[in-house]
mmCIF file of C-alpha atoms and ligand atoms in Angstrom:
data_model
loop_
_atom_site.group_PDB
_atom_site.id
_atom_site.type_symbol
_atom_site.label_atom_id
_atom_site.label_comp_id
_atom_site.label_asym_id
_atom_site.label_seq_id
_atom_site.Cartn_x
_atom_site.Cartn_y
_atom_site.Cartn_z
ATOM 1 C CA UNK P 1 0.000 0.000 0.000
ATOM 2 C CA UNK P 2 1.392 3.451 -0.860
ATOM 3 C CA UNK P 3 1.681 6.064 1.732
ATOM 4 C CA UNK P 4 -0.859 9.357 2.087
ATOM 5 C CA UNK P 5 2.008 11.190 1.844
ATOM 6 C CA UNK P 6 3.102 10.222 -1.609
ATOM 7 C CA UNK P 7 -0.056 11.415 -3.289
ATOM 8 C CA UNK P 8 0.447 15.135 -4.174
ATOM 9 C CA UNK P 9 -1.995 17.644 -2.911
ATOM 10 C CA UNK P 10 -1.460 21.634 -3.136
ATOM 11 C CA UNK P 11 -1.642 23.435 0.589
ATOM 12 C CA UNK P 12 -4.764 25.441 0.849
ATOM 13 C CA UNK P 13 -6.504 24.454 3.942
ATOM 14 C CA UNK P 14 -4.909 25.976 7.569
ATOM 15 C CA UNK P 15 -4.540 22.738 9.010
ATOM 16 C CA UNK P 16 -4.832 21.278 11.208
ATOM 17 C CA UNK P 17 -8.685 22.105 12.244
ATOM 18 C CA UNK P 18 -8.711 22.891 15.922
ATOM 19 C CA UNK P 19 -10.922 19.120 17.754
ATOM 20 C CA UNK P 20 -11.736 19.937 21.308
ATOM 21 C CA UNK P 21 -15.125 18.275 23.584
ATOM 22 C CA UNK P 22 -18.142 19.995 24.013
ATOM 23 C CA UNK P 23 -18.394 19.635 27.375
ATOM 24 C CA UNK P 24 -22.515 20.853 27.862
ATOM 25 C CA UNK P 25 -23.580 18.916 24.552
ATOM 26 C CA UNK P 26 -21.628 15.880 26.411
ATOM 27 C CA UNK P 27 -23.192 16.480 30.062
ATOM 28 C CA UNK P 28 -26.469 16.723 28.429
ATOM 29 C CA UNK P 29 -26.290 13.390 26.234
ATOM 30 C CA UNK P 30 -24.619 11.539 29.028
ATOM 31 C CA UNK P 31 -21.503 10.787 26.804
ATOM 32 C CA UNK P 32 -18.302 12.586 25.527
ATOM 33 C CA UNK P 33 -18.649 14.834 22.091
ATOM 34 C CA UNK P 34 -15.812 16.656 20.632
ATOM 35 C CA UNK P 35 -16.075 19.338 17.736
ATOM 36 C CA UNK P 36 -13.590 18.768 14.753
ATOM 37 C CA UNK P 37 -13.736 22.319 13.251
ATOM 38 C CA UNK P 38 -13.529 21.835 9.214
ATOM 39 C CA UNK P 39 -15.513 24.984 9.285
ATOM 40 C CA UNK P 40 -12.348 26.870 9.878
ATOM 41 C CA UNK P 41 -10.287 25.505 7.179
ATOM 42 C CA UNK P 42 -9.385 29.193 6.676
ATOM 43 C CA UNK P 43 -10.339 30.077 2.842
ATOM 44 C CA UNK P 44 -13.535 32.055 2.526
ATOM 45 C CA UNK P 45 -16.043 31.115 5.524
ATOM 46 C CA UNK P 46 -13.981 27.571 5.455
ATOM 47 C CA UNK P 47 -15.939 24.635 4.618
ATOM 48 C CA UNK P 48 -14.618 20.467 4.299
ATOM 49 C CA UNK P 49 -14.631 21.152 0.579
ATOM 50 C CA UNK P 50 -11.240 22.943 0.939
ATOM 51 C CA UNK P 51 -9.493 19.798 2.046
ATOM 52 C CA UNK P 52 -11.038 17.857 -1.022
ATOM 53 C CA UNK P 53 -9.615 20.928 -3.366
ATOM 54 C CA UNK P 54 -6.105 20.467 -2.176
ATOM 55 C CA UNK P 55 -5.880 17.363 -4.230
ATOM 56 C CA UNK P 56 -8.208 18.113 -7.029
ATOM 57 C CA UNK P 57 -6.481 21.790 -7.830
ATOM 58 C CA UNK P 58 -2.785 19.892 -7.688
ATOM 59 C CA UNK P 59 -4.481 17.834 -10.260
ATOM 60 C CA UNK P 60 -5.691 20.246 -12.606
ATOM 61 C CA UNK P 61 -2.249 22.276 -12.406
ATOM 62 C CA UNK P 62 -0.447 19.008 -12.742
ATOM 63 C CA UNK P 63 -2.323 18.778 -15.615
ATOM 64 C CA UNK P 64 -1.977 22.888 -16.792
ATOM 65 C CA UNK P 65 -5.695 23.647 -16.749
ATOM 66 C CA UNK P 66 -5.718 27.449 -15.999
ATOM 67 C CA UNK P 67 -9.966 27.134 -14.987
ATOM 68 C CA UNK P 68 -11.885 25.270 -12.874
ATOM 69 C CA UNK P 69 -15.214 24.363 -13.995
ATOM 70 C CA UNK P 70 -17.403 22.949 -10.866
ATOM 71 C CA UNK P 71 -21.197 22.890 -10.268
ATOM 72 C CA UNK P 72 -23.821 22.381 -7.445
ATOM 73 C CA UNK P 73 -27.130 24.040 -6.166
ATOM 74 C CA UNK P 74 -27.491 27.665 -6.232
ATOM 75 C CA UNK P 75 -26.487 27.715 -2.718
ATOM 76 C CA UNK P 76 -23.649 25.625 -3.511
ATOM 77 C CA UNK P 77 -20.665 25.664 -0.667
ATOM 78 C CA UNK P 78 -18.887 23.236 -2.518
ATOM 79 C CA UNK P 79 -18.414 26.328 -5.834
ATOM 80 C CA UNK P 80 -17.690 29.036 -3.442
ATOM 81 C CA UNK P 81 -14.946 27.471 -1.899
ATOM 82 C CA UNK P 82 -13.810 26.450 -5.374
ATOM 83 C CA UNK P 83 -13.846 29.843 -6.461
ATOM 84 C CA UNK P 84 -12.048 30.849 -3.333
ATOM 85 C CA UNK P 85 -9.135 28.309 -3.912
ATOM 86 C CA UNK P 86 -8.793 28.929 -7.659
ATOM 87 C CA UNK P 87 -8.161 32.912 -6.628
ATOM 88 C CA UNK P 88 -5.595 31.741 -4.274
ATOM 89 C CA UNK P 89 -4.136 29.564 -6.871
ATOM 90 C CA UNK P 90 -4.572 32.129 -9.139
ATOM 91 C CA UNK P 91 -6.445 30.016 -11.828
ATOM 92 C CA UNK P 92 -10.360 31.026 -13.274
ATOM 93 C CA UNK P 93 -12.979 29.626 -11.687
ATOM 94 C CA UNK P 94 -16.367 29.026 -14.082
ATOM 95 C CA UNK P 95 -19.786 28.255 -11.510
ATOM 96 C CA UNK P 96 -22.594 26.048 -13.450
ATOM 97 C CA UNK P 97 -24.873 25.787 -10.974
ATOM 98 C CA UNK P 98 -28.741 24.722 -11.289
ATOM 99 C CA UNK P 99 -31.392 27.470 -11.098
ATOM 100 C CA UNK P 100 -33.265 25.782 -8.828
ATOM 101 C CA UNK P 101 -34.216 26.969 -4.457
ATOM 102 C CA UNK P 102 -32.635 30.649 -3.544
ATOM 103 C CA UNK P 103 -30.247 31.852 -6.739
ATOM 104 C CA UNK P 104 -30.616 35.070 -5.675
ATOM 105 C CA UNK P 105 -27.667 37.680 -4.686
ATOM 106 C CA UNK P 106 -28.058 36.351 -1.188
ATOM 107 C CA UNK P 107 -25.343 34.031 1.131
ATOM 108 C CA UNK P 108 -23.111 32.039 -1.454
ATOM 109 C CA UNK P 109 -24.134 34.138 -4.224
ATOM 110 C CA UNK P 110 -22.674 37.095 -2.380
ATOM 111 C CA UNK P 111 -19.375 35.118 -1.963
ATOM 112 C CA UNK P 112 -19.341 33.895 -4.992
ATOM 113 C CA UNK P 113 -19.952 37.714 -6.767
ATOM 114 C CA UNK P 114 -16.885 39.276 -4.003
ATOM 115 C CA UNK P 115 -14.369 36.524 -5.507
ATOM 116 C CA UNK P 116 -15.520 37.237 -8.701
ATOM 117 C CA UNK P 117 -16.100 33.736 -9.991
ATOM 118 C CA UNK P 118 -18.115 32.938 -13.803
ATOM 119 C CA UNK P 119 -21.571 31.800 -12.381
ATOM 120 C CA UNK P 120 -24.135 30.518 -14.921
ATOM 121 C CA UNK P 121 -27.151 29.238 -14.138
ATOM 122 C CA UNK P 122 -28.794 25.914 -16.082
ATOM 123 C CA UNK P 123 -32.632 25.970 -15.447
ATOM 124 C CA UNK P 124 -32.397 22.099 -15.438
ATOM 125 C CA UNK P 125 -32.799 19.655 -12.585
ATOM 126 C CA UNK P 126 -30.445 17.446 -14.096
ATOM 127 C CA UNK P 127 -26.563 17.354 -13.675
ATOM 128 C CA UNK P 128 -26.433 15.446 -16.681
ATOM 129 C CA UNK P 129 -27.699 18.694 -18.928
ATOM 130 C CA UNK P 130 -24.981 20.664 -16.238
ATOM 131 C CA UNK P 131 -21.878 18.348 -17.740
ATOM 132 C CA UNK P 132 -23.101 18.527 -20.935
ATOM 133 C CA UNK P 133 -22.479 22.297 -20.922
ATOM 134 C CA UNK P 134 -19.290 21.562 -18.624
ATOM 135 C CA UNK P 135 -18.113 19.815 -22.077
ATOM 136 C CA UNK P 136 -18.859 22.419 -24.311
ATOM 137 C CA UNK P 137 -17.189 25.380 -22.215
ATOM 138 C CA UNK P 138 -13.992 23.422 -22.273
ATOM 139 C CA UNK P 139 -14.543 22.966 -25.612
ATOM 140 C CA UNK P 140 -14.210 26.625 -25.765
ATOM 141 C CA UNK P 141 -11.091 26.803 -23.571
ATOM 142 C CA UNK P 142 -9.496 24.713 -25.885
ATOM 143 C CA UNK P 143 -10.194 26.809 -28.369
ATOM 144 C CA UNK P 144 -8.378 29.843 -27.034
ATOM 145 C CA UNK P 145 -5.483 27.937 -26.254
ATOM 146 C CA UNK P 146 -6.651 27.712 -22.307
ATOM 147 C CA UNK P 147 -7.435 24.531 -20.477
ATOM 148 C CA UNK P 148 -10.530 23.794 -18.114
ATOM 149 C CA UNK P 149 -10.352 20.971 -15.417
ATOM 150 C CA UNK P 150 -14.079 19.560 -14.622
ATOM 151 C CA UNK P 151 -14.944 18.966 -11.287
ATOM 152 C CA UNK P 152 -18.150 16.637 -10.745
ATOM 153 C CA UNK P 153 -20.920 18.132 -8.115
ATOM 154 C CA UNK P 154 -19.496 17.757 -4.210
ATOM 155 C CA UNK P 155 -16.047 17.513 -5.711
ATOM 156 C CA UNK P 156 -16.711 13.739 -4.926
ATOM 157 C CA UNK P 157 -14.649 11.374 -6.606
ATOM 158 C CA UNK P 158 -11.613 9.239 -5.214
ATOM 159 C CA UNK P 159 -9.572 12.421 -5.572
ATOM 160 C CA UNK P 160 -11.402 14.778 -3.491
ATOM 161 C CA UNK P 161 -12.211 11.788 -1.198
ATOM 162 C CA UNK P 162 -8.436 11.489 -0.135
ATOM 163 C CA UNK P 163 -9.030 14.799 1.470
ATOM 164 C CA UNK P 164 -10.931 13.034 4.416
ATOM 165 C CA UNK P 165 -8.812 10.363 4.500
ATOM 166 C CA UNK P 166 -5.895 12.983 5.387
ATOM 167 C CA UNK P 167 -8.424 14.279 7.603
ATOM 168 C CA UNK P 168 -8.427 11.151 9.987
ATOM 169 C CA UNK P 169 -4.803 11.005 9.767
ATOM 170 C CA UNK P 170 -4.948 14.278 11.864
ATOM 171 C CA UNK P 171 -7.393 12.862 14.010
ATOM 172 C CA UNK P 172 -5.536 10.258 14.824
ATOM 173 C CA UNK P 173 -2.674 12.284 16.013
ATOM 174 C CA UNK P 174 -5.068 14.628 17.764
ATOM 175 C CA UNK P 175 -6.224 11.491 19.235
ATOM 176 C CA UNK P 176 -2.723 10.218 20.245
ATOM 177 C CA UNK P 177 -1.214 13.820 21.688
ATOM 178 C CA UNK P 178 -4.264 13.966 23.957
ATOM 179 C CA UNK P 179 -4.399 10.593 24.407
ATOM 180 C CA UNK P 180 -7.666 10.356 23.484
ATOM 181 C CA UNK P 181 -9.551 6.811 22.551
ATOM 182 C CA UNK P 182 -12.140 7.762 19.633
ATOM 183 C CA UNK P 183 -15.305 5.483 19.078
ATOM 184 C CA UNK P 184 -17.245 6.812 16.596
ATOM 185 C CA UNK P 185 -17.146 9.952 13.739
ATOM 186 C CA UNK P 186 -20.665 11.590 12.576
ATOM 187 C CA UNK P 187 -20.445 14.094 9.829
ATOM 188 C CA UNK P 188 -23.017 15.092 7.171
ATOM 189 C CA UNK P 189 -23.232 12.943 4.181
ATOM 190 C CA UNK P 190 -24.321 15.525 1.235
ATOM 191 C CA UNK P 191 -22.328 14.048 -2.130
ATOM 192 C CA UNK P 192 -20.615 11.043 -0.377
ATOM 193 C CA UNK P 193 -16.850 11.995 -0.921
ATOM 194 C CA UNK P 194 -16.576 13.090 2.893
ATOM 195 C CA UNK P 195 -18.072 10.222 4.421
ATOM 196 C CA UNK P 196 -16.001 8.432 2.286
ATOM 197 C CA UNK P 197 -13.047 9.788 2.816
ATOM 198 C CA UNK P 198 -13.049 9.532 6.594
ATOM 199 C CA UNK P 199 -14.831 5.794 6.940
ATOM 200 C CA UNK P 200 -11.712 4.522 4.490
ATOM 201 C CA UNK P 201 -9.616 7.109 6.622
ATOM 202 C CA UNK P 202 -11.073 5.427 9.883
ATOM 203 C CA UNK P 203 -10.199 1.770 8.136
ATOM 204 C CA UNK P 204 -6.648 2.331 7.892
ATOM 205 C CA UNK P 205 -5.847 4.641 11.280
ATOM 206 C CA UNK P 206 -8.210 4.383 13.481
ATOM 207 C CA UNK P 207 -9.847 1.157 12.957
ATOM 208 C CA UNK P 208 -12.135 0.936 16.204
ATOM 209 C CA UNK P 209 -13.674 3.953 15.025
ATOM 210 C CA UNK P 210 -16.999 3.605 13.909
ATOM 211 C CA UNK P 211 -18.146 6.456 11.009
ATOM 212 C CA UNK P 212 -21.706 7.621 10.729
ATOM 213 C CA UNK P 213 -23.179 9.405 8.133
ATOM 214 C CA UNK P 214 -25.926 11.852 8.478
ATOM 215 C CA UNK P 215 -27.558 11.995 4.835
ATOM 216 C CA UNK P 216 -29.081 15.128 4.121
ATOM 217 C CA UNK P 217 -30.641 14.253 0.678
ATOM 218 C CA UNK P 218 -32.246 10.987 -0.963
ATOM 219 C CA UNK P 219 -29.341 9.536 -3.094
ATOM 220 C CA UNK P 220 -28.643 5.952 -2.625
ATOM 221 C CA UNK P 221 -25.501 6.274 -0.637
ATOM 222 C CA UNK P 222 -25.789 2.837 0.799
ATOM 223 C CA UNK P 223 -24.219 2.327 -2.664
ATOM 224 C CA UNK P 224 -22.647 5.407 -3.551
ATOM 225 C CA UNK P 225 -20.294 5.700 -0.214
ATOM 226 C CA UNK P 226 -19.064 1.804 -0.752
ATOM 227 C CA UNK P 227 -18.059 2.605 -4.315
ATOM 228 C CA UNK P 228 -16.034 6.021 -3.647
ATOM 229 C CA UNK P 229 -14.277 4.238 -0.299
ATOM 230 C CA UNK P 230 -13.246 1.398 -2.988
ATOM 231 C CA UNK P 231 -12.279 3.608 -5.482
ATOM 232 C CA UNK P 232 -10.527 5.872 -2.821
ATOM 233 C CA UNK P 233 -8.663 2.682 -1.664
ATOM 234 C CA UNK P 234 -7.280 1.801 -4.656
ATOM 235 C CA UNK P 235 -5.977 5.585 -5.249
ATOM 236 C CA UNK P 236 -3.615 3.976 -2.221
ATOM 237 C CA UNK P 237 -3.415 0.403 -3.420
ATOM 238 C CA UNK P 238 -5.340 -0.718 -0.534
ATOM 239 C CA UNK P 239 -6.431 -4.265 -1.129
ATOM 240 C CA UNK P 240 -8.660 -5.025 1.783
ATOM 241 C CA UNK P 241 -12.106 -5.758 0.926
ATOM 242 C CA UNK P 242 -14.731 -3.314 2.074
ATOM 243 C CA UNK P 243 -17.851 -4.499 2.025
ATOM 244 C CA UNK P 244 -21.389 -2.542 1.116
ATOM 245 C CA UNK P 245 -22.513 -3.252 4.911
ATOM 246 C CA UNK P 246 -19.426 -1.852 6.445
ATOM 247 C CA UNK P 247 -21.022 1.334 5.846
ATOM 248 C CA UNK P 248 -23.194 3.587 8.433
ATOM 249 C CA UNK P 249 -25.911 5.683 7.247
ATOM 250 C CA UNK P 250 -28.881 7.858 9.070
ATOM 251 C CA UNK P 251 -31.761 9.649 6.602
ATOM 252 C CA UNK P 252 -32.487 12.787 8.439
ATOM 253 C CA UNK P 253 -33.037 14.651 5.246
ATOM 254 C CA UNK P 254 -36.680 15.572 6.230
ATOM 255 C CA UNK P 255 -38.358 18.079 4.007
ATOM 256 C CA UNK P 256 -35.954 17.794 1.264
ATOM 257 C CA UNK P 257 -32.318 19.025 0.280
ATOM 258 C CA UNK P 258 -31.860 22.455 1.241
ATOM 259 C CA UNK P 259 -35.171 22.403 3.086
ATOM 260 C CA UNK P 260 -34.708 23.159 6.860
ATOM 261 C CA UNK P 261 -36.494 20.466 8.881
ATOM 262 C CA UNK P 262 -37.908 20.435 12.285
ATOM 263 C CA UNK P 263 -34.930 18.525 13.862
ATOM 264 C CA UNK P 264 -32.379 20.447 12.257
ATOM 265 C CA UNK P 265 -33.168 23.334 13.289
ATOM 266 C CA UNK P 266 -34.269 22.501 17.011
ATOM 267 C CA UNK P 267 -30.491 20.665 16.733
ATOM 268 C CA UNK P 268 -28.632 23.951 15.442
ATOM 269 C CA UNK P 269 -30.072 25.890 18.736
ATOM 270 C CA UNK P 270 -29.337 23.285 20.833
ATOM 271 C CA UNK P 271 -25.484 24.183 19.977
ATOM 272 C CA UNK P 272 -25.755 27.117 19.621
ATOM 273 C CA UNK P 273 -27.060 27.718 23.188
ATOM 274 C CA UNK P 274 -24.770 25.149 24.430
ATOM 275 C CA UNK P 275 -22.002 25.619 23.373
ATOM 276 C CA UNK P 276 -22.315 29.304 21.093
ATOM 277 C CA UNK P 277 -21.470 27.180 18.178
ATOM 278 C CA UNK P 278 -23.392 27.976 14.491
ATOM 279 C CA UNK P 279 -24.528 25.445 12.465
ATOM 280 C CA UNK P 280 -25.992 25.829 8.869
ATOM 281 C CA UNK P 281 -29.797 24.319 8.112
ATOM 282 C CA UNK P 282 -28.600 22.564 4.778
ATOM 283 C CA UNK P 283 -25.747 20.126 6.194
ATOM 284 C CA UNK P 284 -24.783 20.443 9.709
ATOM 285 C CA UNK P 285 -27.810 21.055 11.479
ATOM 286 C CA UNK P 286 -29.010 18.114 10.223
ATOM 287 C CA UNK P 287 -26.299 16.148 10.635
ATOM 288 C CA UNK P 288 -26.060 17.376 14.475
ATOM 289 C CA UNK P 289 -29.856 16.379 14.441
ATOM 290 C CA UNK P 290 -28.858 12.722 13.127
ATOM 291 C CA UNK P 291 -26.164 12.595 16.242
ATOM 292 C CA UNK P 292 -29.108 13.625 18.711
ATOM 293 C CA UNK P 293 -30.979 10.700 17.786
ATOM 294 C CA UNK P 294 -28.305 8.917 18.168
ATOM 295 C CA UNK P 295 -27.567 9.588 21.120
ATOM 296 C CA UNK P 296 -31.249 9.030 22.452
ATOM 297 C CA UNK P 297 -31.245 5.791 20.709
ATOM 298 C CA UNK P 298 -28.526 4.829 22.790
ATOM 299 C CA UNK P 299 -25.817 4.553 20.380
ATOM 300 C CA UNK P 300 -23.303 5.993 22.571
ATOM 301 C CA UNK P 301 -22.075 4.428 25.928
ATOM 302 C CA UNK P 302 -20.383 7.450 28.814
ATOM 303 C CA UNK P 303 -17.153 6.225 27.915
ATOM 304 C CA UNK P 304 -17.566 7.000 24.287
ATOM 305 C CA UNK P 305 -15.720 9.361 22.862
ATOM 306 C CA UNK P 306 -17.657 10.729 19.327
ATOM 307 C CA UNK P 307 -16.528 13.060 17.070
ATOM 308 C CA UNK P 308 -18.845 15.876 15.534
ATOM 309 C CA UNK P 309 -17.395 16.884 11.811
ATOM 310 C CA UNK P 310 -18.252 20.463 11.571
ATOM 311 C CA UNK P 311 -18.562 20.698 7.831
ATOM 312 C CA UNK P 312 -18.739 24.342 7.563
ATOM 313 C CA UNK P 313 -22.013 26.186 5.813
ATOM 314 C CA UNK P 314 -21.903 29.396 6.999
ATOM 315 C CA UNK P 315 -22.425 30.910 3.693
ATOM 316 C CA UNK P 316 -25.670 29.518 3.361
ATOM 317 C CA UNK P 317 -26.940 30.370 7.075
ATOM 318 C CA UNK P 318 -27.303 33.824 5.569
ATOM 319 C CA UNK P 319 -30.270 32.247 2.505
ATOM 320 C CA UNK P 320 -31.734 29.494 3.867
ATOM 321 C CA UNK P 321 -33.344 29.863 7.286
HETATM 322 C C1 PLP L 401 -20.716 19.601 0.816
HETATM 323 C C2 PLP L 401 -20.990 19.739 2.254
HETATM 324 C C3 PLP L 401 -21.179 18.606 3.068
HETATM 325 C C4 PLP L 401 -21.268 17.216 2.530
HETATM 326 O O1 PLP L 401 -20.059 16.708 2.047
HETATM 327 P P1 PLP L 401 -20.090 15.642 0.868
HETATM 328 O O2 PLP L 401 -18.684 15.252 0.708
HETATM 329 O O3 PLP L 401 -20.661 16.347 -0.332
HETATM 330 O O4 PLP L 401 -20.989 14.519 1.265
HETATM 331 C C5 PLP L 401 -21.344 18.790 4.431
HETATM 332 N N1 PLP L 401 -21.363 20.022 4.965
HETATM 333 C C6 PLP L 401 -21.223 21.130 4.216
HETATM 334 C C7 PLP L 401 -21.286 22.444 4.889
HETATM 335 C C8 PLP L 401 -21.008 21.030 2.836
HETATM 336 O O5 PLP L 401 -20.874 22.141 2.104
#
């Protein structure tokens, strides 16, 4: 098996993301919960799409693309923070994003107009029609003697999905200088590439870690998340099986994607009057709400120790409420 390390990735992210316990969320769900805070990657309002960009952008300089082509909802954290790392990396970033919930200049559409990124808007529901038009923009790159790199919706694929593994790497080390025994990892699952990332991540350095996904829309992740983790895997030349089953999912997408729900939103005021902590309605409140019924399910013993992935969001707090 190859090492992390030998896979090239371009720095973008401050790393690494401060992980401390939450000691009122832990008093009141009779266990221990720690905050790992991917919200503060430090580009933009920060976001776990930066650590899945430090791989992809290496790739598409490796490969002399001078724009980034990326897509998502209107809303879309995933293309701000790919606008905000192609400024840092000085390359073009081109937004396709769907017409579809609030396109307005509000939250990420702010963001995205301050970095000055291309945003065009398909009035499709389809990412298919999206690529399609991915194609023939690079076709026009071409063209002018300019390169475009594509990167699919989430930035999930086995690229982007390395990012999380790196990310339990760190964990692990937090886990060792604070001698700290970790039992289980909840984070949002939204595309698939994070969840992912950190269950192979969990496989290979923390393997009595148990990872949880929080799914926050209706894809069928049960098979997505299996595929990217083998994918991932072998991106490493790790041979180990991984089965479909080895994978952890909660639905807690309620209304719809992008749709506040009931729980979410009872779970992002629990933390924030806890612990003065801001979670976003689209991704991490939800995901928060999954780890509340977890916890009253009885998922977690007093001696666990679980680990909250604070995804980031905070650019969509400000349209979606
Ligand atoms: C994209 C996103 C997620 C989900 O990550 P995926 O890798 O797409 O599953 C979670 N939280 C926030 C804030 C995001 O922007």
């Amino acid at each position: 098996m190859k090492n992390l390390s030998e896979i090239p990735r371009i720095p973008l992210a401050v790393l690494p993301t401060p992980l401390y316990r939450l000691p009122n969320v832990s008093a009141a769900l009779h266990t221990n919960v720690y905050i790992k805070r991917d919200d503060m990657t430090g580009v933009s309002l920060g976001g776990n799409k930066v650590r899945k960009l430090e791989y992809l952008l290496h790739d598409a300089k490796a490969q002399g693309a001078d724009t980034v082509l990326t897509t998502g909802g209107a809303q879309s954290n995933h293309a701000m923070l790919t606008a905000a790392c192609a400024n840092k990396l000085g390359m073009h970033a081109v937004l396709i994003l769907k017409k579809r919930g609030v396109w307005e200049r509000r939250g990420n559409q702010i963001l995205n107009d301050l970095l000055g990124a291309d945003v065009r808007f398909v009035d499709t529901d389809d990412y298919a029609d999206i690529y399609a038009q991915m194609d023939d923009i690079c076709a026009a790159l071409d063209k002018q003697g300019r390169k475009g790199y594509r990167i699919p919706v989430g930035g999930s694929v086995p690229l982007g999905s390395l990012g999380y593994v790196r990310c339990v790497y760190e964990l692990a080390e937090q886990a060792a200088a604070t001698h700290t025994r970790f039992s289980h990892i909840v984070c949002a699952t939204g595309s698939g590439g994070t969840h992912a990332g950190l269950a192979l991540g969990a496989k290979l350095y923390l393997p009595d870690c148990k990872v949880t996904g929080i799914m926050v829309d209706d894809d069928p992740f049960d098979r997505i998340v299996p595929d990217l983790m083998r994918k991932t895997a072998s991106l490493l030349d790790y041979r180990e099986p991984i089965a479909d089953a080895d994978v952890r999912l909660l639905g807690m997408v309620g209304p719809g994607y992008a749709k506040p729900s009931a729980e979410g939103q009872a779970a992002i005021r629990m933390l924030a009057e806890n612990e003065g902590l801001i979670l976003d309605p689209v991704y991490t409140g939800k995901a928060f709400a999954g780890l509340l019924k977890m916890a009253r399910e009885g998922a977690f013993t007093p001696d666990d120790n679980v680990v909250f992935l604070h995804s980031g969001g905070a650019g969509g707090l400000f349209a979606i409420s």
